């Protein structure tokens, strides 16, 4: 069976300090349809800090406070997912990981076995960083890097990053009106991978650079990544369910590009 990883950014799930229920519902509906089409889906979800902030509005600029907010918000986020999956008679599950899991082949094997078992039972694994023991993604990355590791080590053929932007543009669309979306990317240059980070929302720490780094990591390992809009799921639906690449940027490993 085909396996994919879907990553949803905090920018998509949260707005003005709280989780947007309609967007979460649309995402859960998409996952249900993908499963019905025989696709195994692992979800990597940000949004715990935003969810926590709705219960305890403390200053998010301190890292310790963001860790505390993530600890408060993670169960709330999971409760919201559980309620939405229950409408489709589906179970979901919480899998908290930190990047160092993937530095040990033994820990990676344990985590993969748990995820494989959840998927085999039709349960959706919802992965997030364990923010009390590991702060990498809270500081930098917003789960882009974590989702690339998850896709590679848990053997998914594709990572889909659902973002507040609908594609990777040839220049920063915030500064250039004539920026054009790129449809297919087969190589990412060093300058692009090291560009300044561009978070433009209080809950976003990733920006486009961490998405390019995630794509580069996967392309070098023979895997694909699609960057598409998380606000309007039309492009990701047609790509995954109808095999039509309308919008969004597809990052392809060199081996596939030459075929
Ligand atoms: P999310 O929270 O959805 O994971 P981010 O806001 O962290 O996403 O990162 C995506 C943002 O990066 C876009 O909204 C856009 O403002 C910015 N950006 C900068 N340069 C580019 C580019 N060349 N192509 C696309 N987006 C870019």
PDB file of C-alpha atoms and ligand atoms in Angstrom:
ATOM      1  CA  UNK A   1       0.000   0.000   0.000  1.00  0.00           C
ATOM      2  CA  UNK A   2       1.174   3.522  -0.730  1.00  0.00           C
ATOM      3  CA  UNK A   3       2.259   5.496   2.340  1.00  0.00           C
ATOM      4  CA  UNK A   4       2.505   9.274   2.602  1.00  0.00           C
ATOM      5  CA  UNK A   5       3.250  11.844   5.294  1.00  0.00           C
ATOM      6  CA  UNK A   6       1.103  14.982   5.515  1.00  0.00           C
ATOM      7  CA  UNK A   7       2.564  17.898   7.457  1.00  0.00           C
ATOM      8  CA  UNK A   8       0.366  20.802   8.474  1.00  0.00           C
ATOM      9  CA  UNK A   9       1.954  24.053   9.638  1.00  0.00           C
ATOM     10  CA  UNK A  10       0.839  26.142  12.586  1.00  0.00           C
ATOM     11  CA  UNK A  11       0.082  28.975  10.167  1.00  0.00           C
ATOM     12  CA  UNK A  12      -2.586  26.828   8.507  1.00  0.00           C
ATOM     13  CA  UNK A  13      -4.115  25.389  11.665  1.00  0.00           C
ATOM     14  CA  UNK A  14      -4.056  28.531  13.808  1.00  0.00           C
ATOM     15  CA  UNK A  15      -5.085  32.112  13.297  1.00  0.00           C
ATOM     16  CA  UNK A  16      -5.259  35.032  15.735  1.00  0.00           C
ATOM     17  CA  UNK A  17      -4.033  32.802  18.526  1.00  0.00           C
ATOM     18  CA  UNK A  18      -6.454  29.887  18.172  1.00  0.00           C
ATOM     19  CA  UNK A  19      -6.994  26.718  16.168  1.00  0.00           C
ATOM     20  CA  UNK A  20      -9.296  27.135  13.144  1.00  0.00           C
ATOM     21  CA  UNK A  21     -11.771  24.254  13.430  1.00  0.00           C
ATOM     22  CA  UNK A  22     -12.965  24.384   9.804  1.00  0.00           C
ATOM     23  CA  UNK A  23      -9.436  23.921   8.495  1.00  0.00           C
ATOM     24  CA  UNK A  24      -8.826  21.019  10.843  1.00  0.00           C
ATOM     25  CA  UNK A  25     -12.108  19.446   9.717  1.00  0.00           C
ATOM     26  CA  UNK A  26     -11.146  19.835   6.038  1.00  0.00           C
ATOM     27  CA  UNK A  27      -7.801  18.171   6.758  1.00  0.00           C
ATOM     28  CA  UNK A  28      -9.439  15.264   8.593  1.00  0.00           C
ATOM     29  CA  UNK A  29     -11.901  14.875   5.682  1.00  0.00           C
ATOM     30  CA  UNK A  30      -8.977  14.732   3.257  1.00  0.00           C
ATOM     31  CA  UNK A  31      -7.235  12.046   5.325  1.00  0.00           C
ATOM     32  CA  UNK A  32     -10.457  10.019   5.403  1.00  0.00           C
ATOM     33  CA  UNK A  33     -10.742  10.206   1.603  1.00  0.00           C
ATOM     34  CA  UNK A  34      -7.085   9.254   1.150  1.00  0.00           C
ATOM     35  CA  UNK A  35      -7.513   6.210   3.375  1.00  0.00           C
ATOM     36  CA  UNK A  36     -10.626   5.224   1.420  1.00  0.00           C
ATOM     37  CA  UNK A  37      -8.461   5.366  -1.718  1.00  0.00           C
ATOM     38  CA  UNK A  38      -6.000   2.916  -0.136  1.00  0.00           C
ATOM     39  CA  UNK A  39      -3.350   5.424   0.935  1.00  0.00           C
ATOM     40  CA  UNK A  40      -1.789   5.140   4.395  1.00  0.00           C
ATOM     41  CA  UNK A  41      -1.470   8.573   5.994  1.00  0.00           C
ATOM     42  CA  UNK A  42       0.844   9.704   8.777  1.00  0.00           C
ATOM     43  CA  UNK A  43       0.019  13.224   9.962  1.00  0.00           C
ATOM     44  CA  UNK A  44       2.666  15.569  11.383  1.00  0.00           C
ATOM     45  CA  UNK A  45       0.796  18.392  13.063  1.00  0.00           C
ATOM     46  CA  UNK A  46       1.991  21.654  14.553  1.00  0.00           C
ATOM     47  CA  UNK A  47      -0.432  23.847  16.467  1.00  0.00           C
ATOM     48  CA  UNK A  48       0.151  22.774  20.092  1.00  0.00           C
ATOM     49  CA  UNK A  49       1.551  26.174  21.139  1.00  0.00           C
ATOM     50  CA  UNK A  50      -1.377  27.980  19.516  1.00  0.00           C
ATOM     51  CA  UNK A  51      -3.864  25.625  21.184  1.00  0.00           C
ATOM     52  CA  UNK A  52      -2.165  26.125  24.566  1.00  0.00           C
ATOM     53  CA  UNK A  53      -2.298  29.881  24.162  1.00  0.00           C
ATOM     54  CA  UNK A  54      -6.110  29.764  23.965  1.00  0.00           C
ATOM     55  CA  UNK A  55      -6.121  28.362  27.518  1.00  0.00           C
ATOM     56  CA  UNK A  56      -3.218  30.302  29.033  1.00  0.00           C
ATOM     57  CA  UNK A  57      -2.236  33.471  27.172  1.00  0.00           C
ATOM     58  CA  UNK A  58       1.328  33.918  28.431  1.00  0.00           C
ATOM     59  CA  UNK A  59       4.204  35.599  26.590  1.00  0.00           C
ATOM     60  CA  UNK A  60       5.250  33.406  23.651  1.00  0.00           C
ATOM     61  CA  UNK A  61       8.597  35.092  23.149  1.00  0.00           C
ATOM     62  CA  UNK A  62      10.264  32.998  25.864  1.00  0.00           C
ATOM     63  CA  UNK A  63      11.205  29.449  24.898  1.00  0.00           C
ATOM     64  CA  UNK A  64      10.244  28.056  28.320  1.00  0.00           C
ATOM     65  CA  UNK A  65       6.787  29.589  27.929  1.00  0.00           C
ATOM     66  CA  UNK A  66       6.433  28.058  24.454  1.00  0.00           C
ATOM     67  CA  UNK A  67       7.375  24.668  25.910  1.00  0.00           C
ATOM     68  CA  UNK A  68       4.760  25.163  28.621  1.00  0.00           C
ATOM     69  CA  UNK A  69       2.168  26.223  26.035  1.00  0.00           C
ATOM     70  CA  UNK A  70       2.960  23.163  23.908  1.00  0.00           C
ATOM     71  CA  UNK A  71       2.505  20.919  26.971  1.00  0.00           C
ATOM     72  CA  UNK A  72      -0.869  22.556  27.681  1.00  0.00           C
ATOM     73  CA  UNK A  73      -1.968  22.626  24.041  1.00  0.00           C
ATOM     74  CA  UNK A  74      -0.911  19.148  22.867  1.00  0.00           C
ATOM     75  CA  UNK A  75      -3.736  17.273  24.685  1.00  0.00           C
ATOM     76  CA  UNK A  76      -6.235  19.923  23.568  1.00  0.00           C
ATOM     77  CA  UNK A  77      -5.070  19.570  19.963  1.00  0.00           C
ATOM     78  CA  UNK A  78      -5.399  15.784  20.215  1.00  0.00           C
ATOM     79  CA  UNK A  79      -8.883  16.090  21.690  1.00  0.00           C
ATOM     80  CA  UNK A  80      -9.916  18.245  18.739  1.00  0.00           C
ATOM     81  CA  UNK A  81      -8.476  15.730  16.267  1.00  0.00           C
ATOM     82  CA  UNK A  82     -10.128  12.825  18.103  1.00  0.00           C
ATOM     83  CA  UNK A  83     -13.537  14.489  17.912  1.00  0.00           C
ATOM     84  CA  UNK A  84     -13.156  15.163  14.202  1.00  0.00           C
ATOM     85  CA  UNK A  85     -11.878  11.693  13.304  1.00  0.00           C
ATOM     86  CA  UNK A  86     -14.712  10.189  15.384  1.00  0.00           C
ATOM     87  CA  UNK A  87     -17.204  11.723  12.923  1.00  0.00           C
ATOM     88  CA  UNK A  88     -15.741   9.312  10.356  1.00  0.00           C
ATOM     89  CA  UNK A  89     -15.589   6.449  12.886  1.00  0.00           C
ATOM     90  CA  UNK A  90     -11.817   6.688  12.821  1.00  0.00           C
ATOM     91  CA  UNK A  91      -9.262   6.495  15.588  1.00  0.00           C
ATOM     92  CA  UNK A  92      -6.211   8.722  15.756  1.00  0.00           C
ATOM     93  CA  UNK A  93      -3.197   8.488  18.028  1.00  0.00           C
ATOM     94  CA  UNK A  94      -0.497  10.694  19.484  1.00  0.00           C
ATOM     95  CA  UNK A  95       3.143   9.949  18.669  1.00  0.00           C
ATOM     96  CA  UNK A  96       5.644  12.361  20.228  1.00  0.00           C
ATOM     97  CA  UNK A  97       9.141  12.177  18.782  1.00  0.00           C
ATOM     98  CA  UNK A  98      12.369  14.106  19.003  1.00  0.00           C
ATOM     99  CA  UNK A  99      15.006  14.354  16.277  1.00  0.00           C
ATOM    100  CA  UNK A 100      17.476  12.182  18.220  1.00  0.00           C
ATOM    101  CA  UNK A 101      15.134   9.200  17.851  1.00  0.00           C
ATOM    102  CA  UNK A 102      16.418   9.009  14.280  1.00  0.00           C
ATOM    103  CA  UNK A 103      20.060   9.024  15.406  1.00  0.00           C
ATOM    104  CA  UNK A 104      19.608   5.584  16.923  1.00  0.00           C
ATOM    105  CA  UNK A 105      18.654   2.719  14.628  1.00  0.00           C
ATOM    106  CA  UNK A 106      17.191   0.886  17.631  1.00  0.00           C
ATOM    107  CA  UNK A 107      14.904   3.780  18.608  1.00  0.00           C
ATOM    108  CA  UNK A 108      13.944   4.355  14.977  1.00  0.00           C
ATOM    109  CA  UNK A 109      12.988   0.679  14.650  1.00  0.00           C
ATOM    110  CA  UNK A 110      10.852   0.847  17.815  1.00  0.00           C
ATOM    111  CA  UNK A 111       9.068   3.983  16.606  1.00  0.00           C
ATOM    112  CA  UNK A 112       8.521   2.552  13.122  1.00  0.00           C
ATOM    113  CA  UNK A 113       7.088  -0.665  14.515  1.00  0.00           C
ATOM    114  CA  UNK A 114       4.576   1.333  16.597  1.00  0.00           C
ATOM    115  CA  UNK A 115       3.604   3.498  13.610  1.00  0.00           C
ATOM    116  CA  UNK A 116       3.336   0.450  11.305  1.00  0.00           C
ATOM    117  CA  UNK A 117       1.025  -1.212  13.843  1.00  0.00           C
ATOM    118  CA  UNK A 118      -1.192   1.856  14.130  1.00  0.00           C
ATOM    119  CA  UNK A 119      -1.467   2.102  10.338  1.00  0.00           C
ATOM    120  CA  UNK A 120      -2.148  -1.627   9.979  1.00  0.00           C
ATOM    121  CA  UNK A 121      -5.122  -1.110  12.302  1.00  0.00           C
ATOM    122  CA  UNK A 122      -6.452   1.860  10.344  1.00  0.00           C
ATOM    123  CA  UNK A 123      -5.425   4.334  13.059  1.00  0.00           C
ATOM    124  CA  UNK A 124      -3.979   7.711  12.027  1.00  0.00           C
ATOM    125  CA  UNK A 125      -0.658   8.466  13.779  1.00  0.00           C
ATOM    126  CA  UNK A 126      -0.433  12.173  14.616  1.00  0.00           C
ATOM    127  CA  UNK A 127       3.191  13.075  15.174  1.00  0.00           C
ATOM    128  CA  UNK A 128       4.625  16.114  16.894  1.00  0.00           C
ATOM    129  CA  UNK A 129       7.929  16.964  18.468  1.00  0.00           C
ATOM    130  CA  UNK A 130       8.181  16.152  22.174  1.00  0.00           C
ATOM    131  CA  UNK A 131       8.696  19.778  23.142  1.00  0.00           C
ATOM    132  CA  UNK A 132       9.555  19.229  26.792  1.00  0.00           C
ATOM    133  CA  UNK A 133      12.672  17.208  25.989  1.00  0.00           C
ATOM    134  CA  UNK A 134      13.614  18.628  22.610  1.00  0.00           C
ATOM    135  CA  UNK A 135      13.180  22.214  21.493  1.00  0.00           C
ATOM    136  CA  UNK A 136      14.693  22.159  17.987  1.00  0.00           C
ATOM    137  CA  UNK A 137      11.406  22.557  16.163  1.00  0.00           C
ATOM    138  CA  UNK A 138      10.050  25.115  18.654  1.00  0.00           C
ATOM    139  CA  UNK A 139      13.098  27.252  18.009  1.00  0.00           C
ATOM    140  CA  UNK A 140      13.476  26.581  14.332  1.00  0.00           C
ATOM    141  CA  UNK A 141      11.668  24.423  11.839  1.00  0.00           C
ATOM    142  CA  UNK A 142       8.008  24.172  12.798  1.00  0.00           C
ATOM    143  CA  UNK A 143       8.179  20.403  12.150  1.00  0.00           C
ATOM    144  CA  UNK A 144       9.387  20.716   8.537  1.00  0.00           C
ATOM    145  CA  UNK A 145      12.589  18.876   9.344  1.00  0.00           C
ATOM    146  CA  UNK A 146      10.862  16.370  11.623  1.00  0.00           C
ATOM    147  CA  UNK A 147       8.347  15.536   8.886  1.00  0.00           C
ATOM    148  CA  UNK A 148      11.156  14.878   6.373  1.00  0.00           C
ATOM    149  CA  UNK A 149      12.792  12.472   8.825  1.00  0.00           C
ATOM    150  CA  UNK A 150       9.450  10.788   9.460  1.00  0.00           C
ATOM    151  CA  UNK A 151       8.864  10.359   5.706  1.00  0.00           C
ATOM    152  CA  UNK A 152      12.295   8.839   5.151  1.00  0.00           C
ATOM    153  CA  UNK A 153      12.653   6.605   8.201  1.00  0.00           C
ATOM    154  CA  UNK A 154       9.041   5.410   8.200  1.00  0.00           C
ATOM    155  CA  UNK A 155       9.310   4.663   4.498  1.00  0.00           C
ATOM    156  CA  UNK A 156       6.772   7.010   2.907  1.00  0.00           C
ATOM    157  CA  UNK A 157       7.063   7.638  -0.821  1.00  0.00           C
ATOM    158  CA  UNK A 158       5.980  11.262  -0.502  1.00  0.00           C
ATOM    159  CA  UNK A 159       5.924  14.108   2.025  1.00  0.00           C
ATOM    160  CA  UNK A 160       3.182  16.695   1.504  1.00  0.00           C
ATOM    161  CA  UNK A 161       3.770  20.003   3.286  1.00  0.00           C
ATOM    162  CA  UNK A 162       0.532  21.940   3.641  1.00  0.00           C
ATOM    163  CA  UNK A 163       1.529  25.552   4.059  1.00  0.00           C
ATOM    164  CA  UNK A 164       0.166  29.083   4.078  1.00  0.00           C
ATOM    165  CA  UNK A 165       1.800  29.439   0.658  1.00  0.00           C
ATOM    166  CA  UNK A 166       0.522  27.458  -2.339  1.00  0.00           C
ATOM    167  CA  UNK A 167       3.911  26.757  -3.961  1.00  0.00           C
ATOM    168  CA  UNK A 168       7.619  27.536  -3.957  1.00  0.00           C
ATOM    169  CA  UNK A 169       8.120  30.742  -5.940  1.00  0.00           C
ATOM    170  CA  UNK A 170      11.141  31.798  -7.966  1.00  0.00           C
ATOM    171  CA  UNK A 171      11.506  34.741  -5.541  1.00  0.00           C
ATOM    172  CA  UNK A 172       9.926  35.797  -2.258  1.00  0.00           C
ATOM    173  CA  UNK A 173       6.279  36.557  -3.181  1.00  0.00           C
ATOM    174  CA  UNK A 174       6.009  38.958  -0.210  1.00  0.00           C
ATOM    175  CA  UNK A 175       8.529  41.301  -1.809  1.00  0.00           C
ATOM    176  CA  UNK A 176       8.062  40.657  -5.555  1.00  0.00           C
ATOM    177  CA  UNK A 177       4.739  41.019  -7.379  1.00  0.00           C
ATOM    178  CA  UNK A 178       6.120  39.201 -10.414  1.00  0.00           C
ATOM    179  CA  UNK A 179       7.162  36.074  -8.443  1.00  0.00           C
ATOM    180  CA  UNK A 180       6.130  32.916 -10.286  1.00  0.00           C
ATOM    181  CA  UNK A 181       5.298  29.526  -8.753  1.00  0.00           C
ATOM    182  CA  UNK A 182       7.650  26.693  -9.691  1.00  0.00           C
ATOM    183  CA  UNK A 183       5.890  23.502 -10.673  1.00  0.00           C
ATOM    184  CA  UNK A 184       8.739  21.009 -10.539  1.00  0.00           C
ATOM    185  CA  UNK A 185      12.087  21.344  -8.764  1.00  0.00           C
ATOM    186  CA  UNK A 186      14.835  18.770  -9.234  1.00  0.00           C
ATOM    187  CA  UNK A 187      17.760  20.588  -7.633  1.00  0.00           C
ATOM    188  CA  UNK A 188      18.046  23.100  -4.793  1.00  0.00           C
ATOM    189  CA  UNK A 189      21.151  25.274  -4.764  1.00  0.00           C
ATOM    190  CA  UNK A 190      23.245  26.019  -1.663  1.00  0.00           C
ATOM    191  CA  UNK A 191      22.225  29.699  -1.706  1.00  0.00           C
ATOM    192  CA  UNK A 192      18.539  28.737  -1.463  1.00  0.00           C
ATOM    193  CA  UNK A 193      19.213  26.274   1.366  1.00  0.00           C
ATOM    194  CA  UNK A 194      21.057  28.878   3.445  1.00  0.00           C
ATOM    195  CA  UNK A 195      18.875  31.936   2.786  1.00  0.00           C
ATOM    196  CA  UNK A 196      17.652  33.965   5.709  1.00  0.00           C
ATOM    197  CA  UNK A 197      14.653  32.488   7.522  1.00  0.00           C
ATOM    198  CA  UNK A 198      11.377  34.140   6.668  1.00  0.00           C
ATOM    199  CA  UNK A 199       8.727  33.468   9.283  1.00  0.00           C
ATOM    200  CA  UNK A 200       5.901  35.946   8.862  1.00  0.00           C
ATOM    201  CA  UNK A 201       3.551  34.926  11.605  1.00  0.00           C
ATOM    202  CA  UNK A 202       3.891  34.779  15.346  1.00  0.00           C
ATOM    203  CA  UNK A 203       3.350  31.007  15.309  1.00  0.00           C
ATOM    204  CA  UNK A 204       5.558  30.192  12.356  1.00  0.00           C
ATOM    205  CA  UNK A 205       9.215  29.478  12.914  1.00  0.00           C
ATOM    206  CA  UNK A 206       9.930  27.639   9.696  1.00  0.00           C
ATOM    207  CA  UNK A 207       9.629  29.875   6.695  1.00  0.00           C
ATOM    208  CA  UNK A 208      10.430  28.623   3.260  1.00  0.00           C
ATOM    209  CA  UNK A 209      14.055  27.692   3.986  1.00  0.00           C
ATOM    210  CA  UNK A 210      13.232  24.801   6.311  1.00  0.00           C
ATOM    211  CA  UNK A 211      10.807  23.502   3.659  1.00  0.00           C
ATOM    212  CA  UNK A 212      13.588  23.582   1.063  1.00  0.00           C
ATOM    213  CA  UNK A 213      15.903  21.802   3.493  1.00  0.00           C
ATOM    214  CA  UNK A 214      13.229  19.133   4.048  1.00  0.00           C
ATOM    215  CA  UNK A 215      12.851  18.738   0.265  1.00  0.00           C
ATOM    216  CA  UNK A 216      16.616  18.525  -0.231  1.00  0.00           C
ATOM    217  CA  UNK A 217      16.933  15.852   2.478  1.00  0.00           C
ATOM    218  CA  UNK A 218      14.280  13.719   0.770  1.00  0.00           C
ATOM    219  CA  UNK A 219      15.412  14.296  -2.825  1.00  0.00           C
ATOM    220  CA  UNK A 220      18.919  13.131  -1.885  1.00  0.00           C
ATOM    221  CA  UNK A 221      17.352   9.942  -0.546  1.00  0.00           C
ATOM    222  CA  UNK A 222      15.206   9.199  -3.587  1.00  0.00           C
ATOM    223  CA  UNK A 223      11.937  10.489  -2.157  1.00  0.00           C
ATOM    224  CA  UNK A 224       9.486  13.167  -3.260  1.00  0.00           C
ATOM    225  CA  UNK A 225       7.935  16.198  -1.606  1.00  0.00           C
ATOM    226  CA  UNK A 226       4.926  18.308  -2.575  1.00  0.00           C
ATOM    227  CA  UNK A 227       4.516  21.838  -1.192  1.00  0.00           C
ATOM    228  CA  UNK A 228       0.891  22.920  -1.519  1.00  0.00           C
ATOM    229  CA  UNK A 229      -1.710  25.167   0.060  1.00  0.00           C
ATOM    230  CA  UNK A 230      -3.216  24.103   3.375  1.00  0.00           C
ATOM    231  CA  UNK A 231      -5.960  26.741   3.087  1.00  0.00           C
ATOM    232  CA  UNK A 232      -7.430  25.337  -0.108  1.00  0.00           C
ATOM    233  CA  UNK A 233      -6.936  21.565  -0.385  1.00  0.00           C
ATOM    234  CA  UNK A 234      -7.940  21.383  -4.070  1.00  0.00           C
ATOM    235  CA  UNK A 235      -4.361  20.991  -5.377  1.00  0.00           C
ATOM    236  CA  UNK A 236      -3.360  18.315  -2.917  1.00  0.00           C
ATOM    237  CA  UNK A 237      -6.618  16.433  -3.514  1.00  0.00           C
ATOM    238  CA  UNK A 238      -6.215  16.370  -7.275  1.00  0.00           C
ATOM    239  CA  UNK A 239      -2.539  15.385  -6.975  1.00  0.00           C
ATOM    240  CA  UNK A 240      -3.151  12.505  -4.585  1.00  0.00           C
ATOM    241  CA  UNK A 241      -6.591  11.303  -5.625  1.00  0.00           C
ATOM    242  CA  UNK A 242      -6.786  12.106  -9.362  1.00  0.00           C
ATOM    243  CA  UNK A 243      -3.092  11.943 -10.236  1.00  0.00           C
ATOM    244  CA  UNK A 244      -3.243  15.485 -11.639  1.00  0.00           C
ATOM    245  CA  UNK A 245      -0.556  18.045 -10.801  1.00  0.00           C
ATOM    246  CA  UNK A 246      -2.406  21.357 -11.059  1.00  0.00           C
ATOM    247  CA  UNK A 247      -0.864  23.612  -8.401  1.00  0.00           C
ATOM    248  CA  UNK A 248       1.845  23.232  -5.781  1.00  0.00           C
ATOM    249  CA  UNK A 249       5.538  22.509  -6.206  1.00  0.00           C
ATOM    250  CA  UNK A 250       6.724  18.938  -6.676  1.00  0.00           C
ATOM    251  CA  UNK A 251      10.304  18.299  -5.566  1.00  0.00           C
ATOM    252  CA  UNK A 252      11.652  15.276  -7.418  1.00  0.00           C
ATOM    253  CA  UNK A 253      14.825  13.280  -6.800  1.00  0.00           C
ATOM    254  CA  UNK A 254      17.320  13.589  -9.680  1.00  0.00           C
ATOM    255  CA  UNK A 255      16.915   9.902 -10.583  1.00  0.00           C
ATOM    256  CA  UNK A 256      13.201  10.403 -11.340  1.00  0.00           C
ATOM    257  CA  UNK A 257      13.721  13.691 -13.167  1.00  0.00           C
ATOM    258  CA  UNK A 258      15.976  11.986 -15.725  1.00  0.00           C
ATOM    259  CA  UNK A 259      13.510   9.196 -16.523  1.00  0.00           C
TER     260      UNK A 259
HETATM  261  P1  LIG B   1       3.869  27.350   7.449  1.00  0.00           P
HETATM  262  O1  LIG B   1       3.566  28.006   8.754  1.00  0.00           O
HETATM  263  O2  LIG B   1       2.686  27.180   6.576  1.00  0.00           O
HETATM  264  O3  LIG B   1       4.618  26.059   7.620  1.00  0.00           O
HETATM  265  P2  LIG B   1       5.798  29.496   6.875  1.00  0.00           P
HETATM  266  O4  LIG B   1       5.008  30.729   6.996  1.00  0.00           O
HETATM  267  O5  LIG B   1       6.726  29.138   7.978  1.00  0.00           O
HETATM  268  O6  LIG B   1       4.844  28.281   6.549  1.00  0.00           O
HETATM  269  O7  LIG B   1       6.676  29.560   5.497  1.00  0.00           O
HETATM  270  C1  LIG B   1       6.151  29.878   4.239  1.00  0.00           C
HETATM  271  C2  LIG B   1       6.327  31.374   3.946  1.00  0.00           C
HETATM  272  O8  LIG B   1       7.608  31.616   3.371  1.00  0.00           O
HETATM  273  C3  LIG B   1       5.385  31.882   2.885  1.00  0.00           C
HETATM  274  O9  LIG B   1       4.128  32.241   3.398  1.00  0.00           O
HETATM  275  C4  LIG B   1       6.112  33.107   2.320  1.00  0.00           C
HETATM  276  O10 LIG B   1       5.687  34.258   3.023  1.00  0.00           O
HETATM  277  C5  LIG B   1       7.564  32.864   2.664  1.00  0.00           C
HETATM  278  N1  LIG B   1       8.424  32.791   1.467  1.00  0.00           N
HETATM  279  C6  LIG B   1       9.606  33.432   1.332  1.00  0.00           C
HETATM  280  N2  LIG B   1      10.168  33.188   0.136  1.00  0.00           N
HETATM  281  C7  LIG B   1       9.339  32.346  -0.541  1.00  0.00           C
HETATM  282  C8  LIG B   1       9.390  31.712  -1.837  1.00  0.00           C
HETATM  283  N3  LIG B   1      10.411  31.867  -2.696  1.00  0.00           N
HETATM  284  N4  LIG B   1       8.340  30.893  -2.192  1.00  0.00           N
HETATM  285  C9  LIG B   1       7.308  30.687  -1.317  1.00  0.00           C
HETATM  286  N5  LIG B   1       7.216  31.263  -0.085  1.00  0.00           N
HETATM  287  C10 LIG B   1       8.225  32.076   0.315  1.00  0.00           C
END
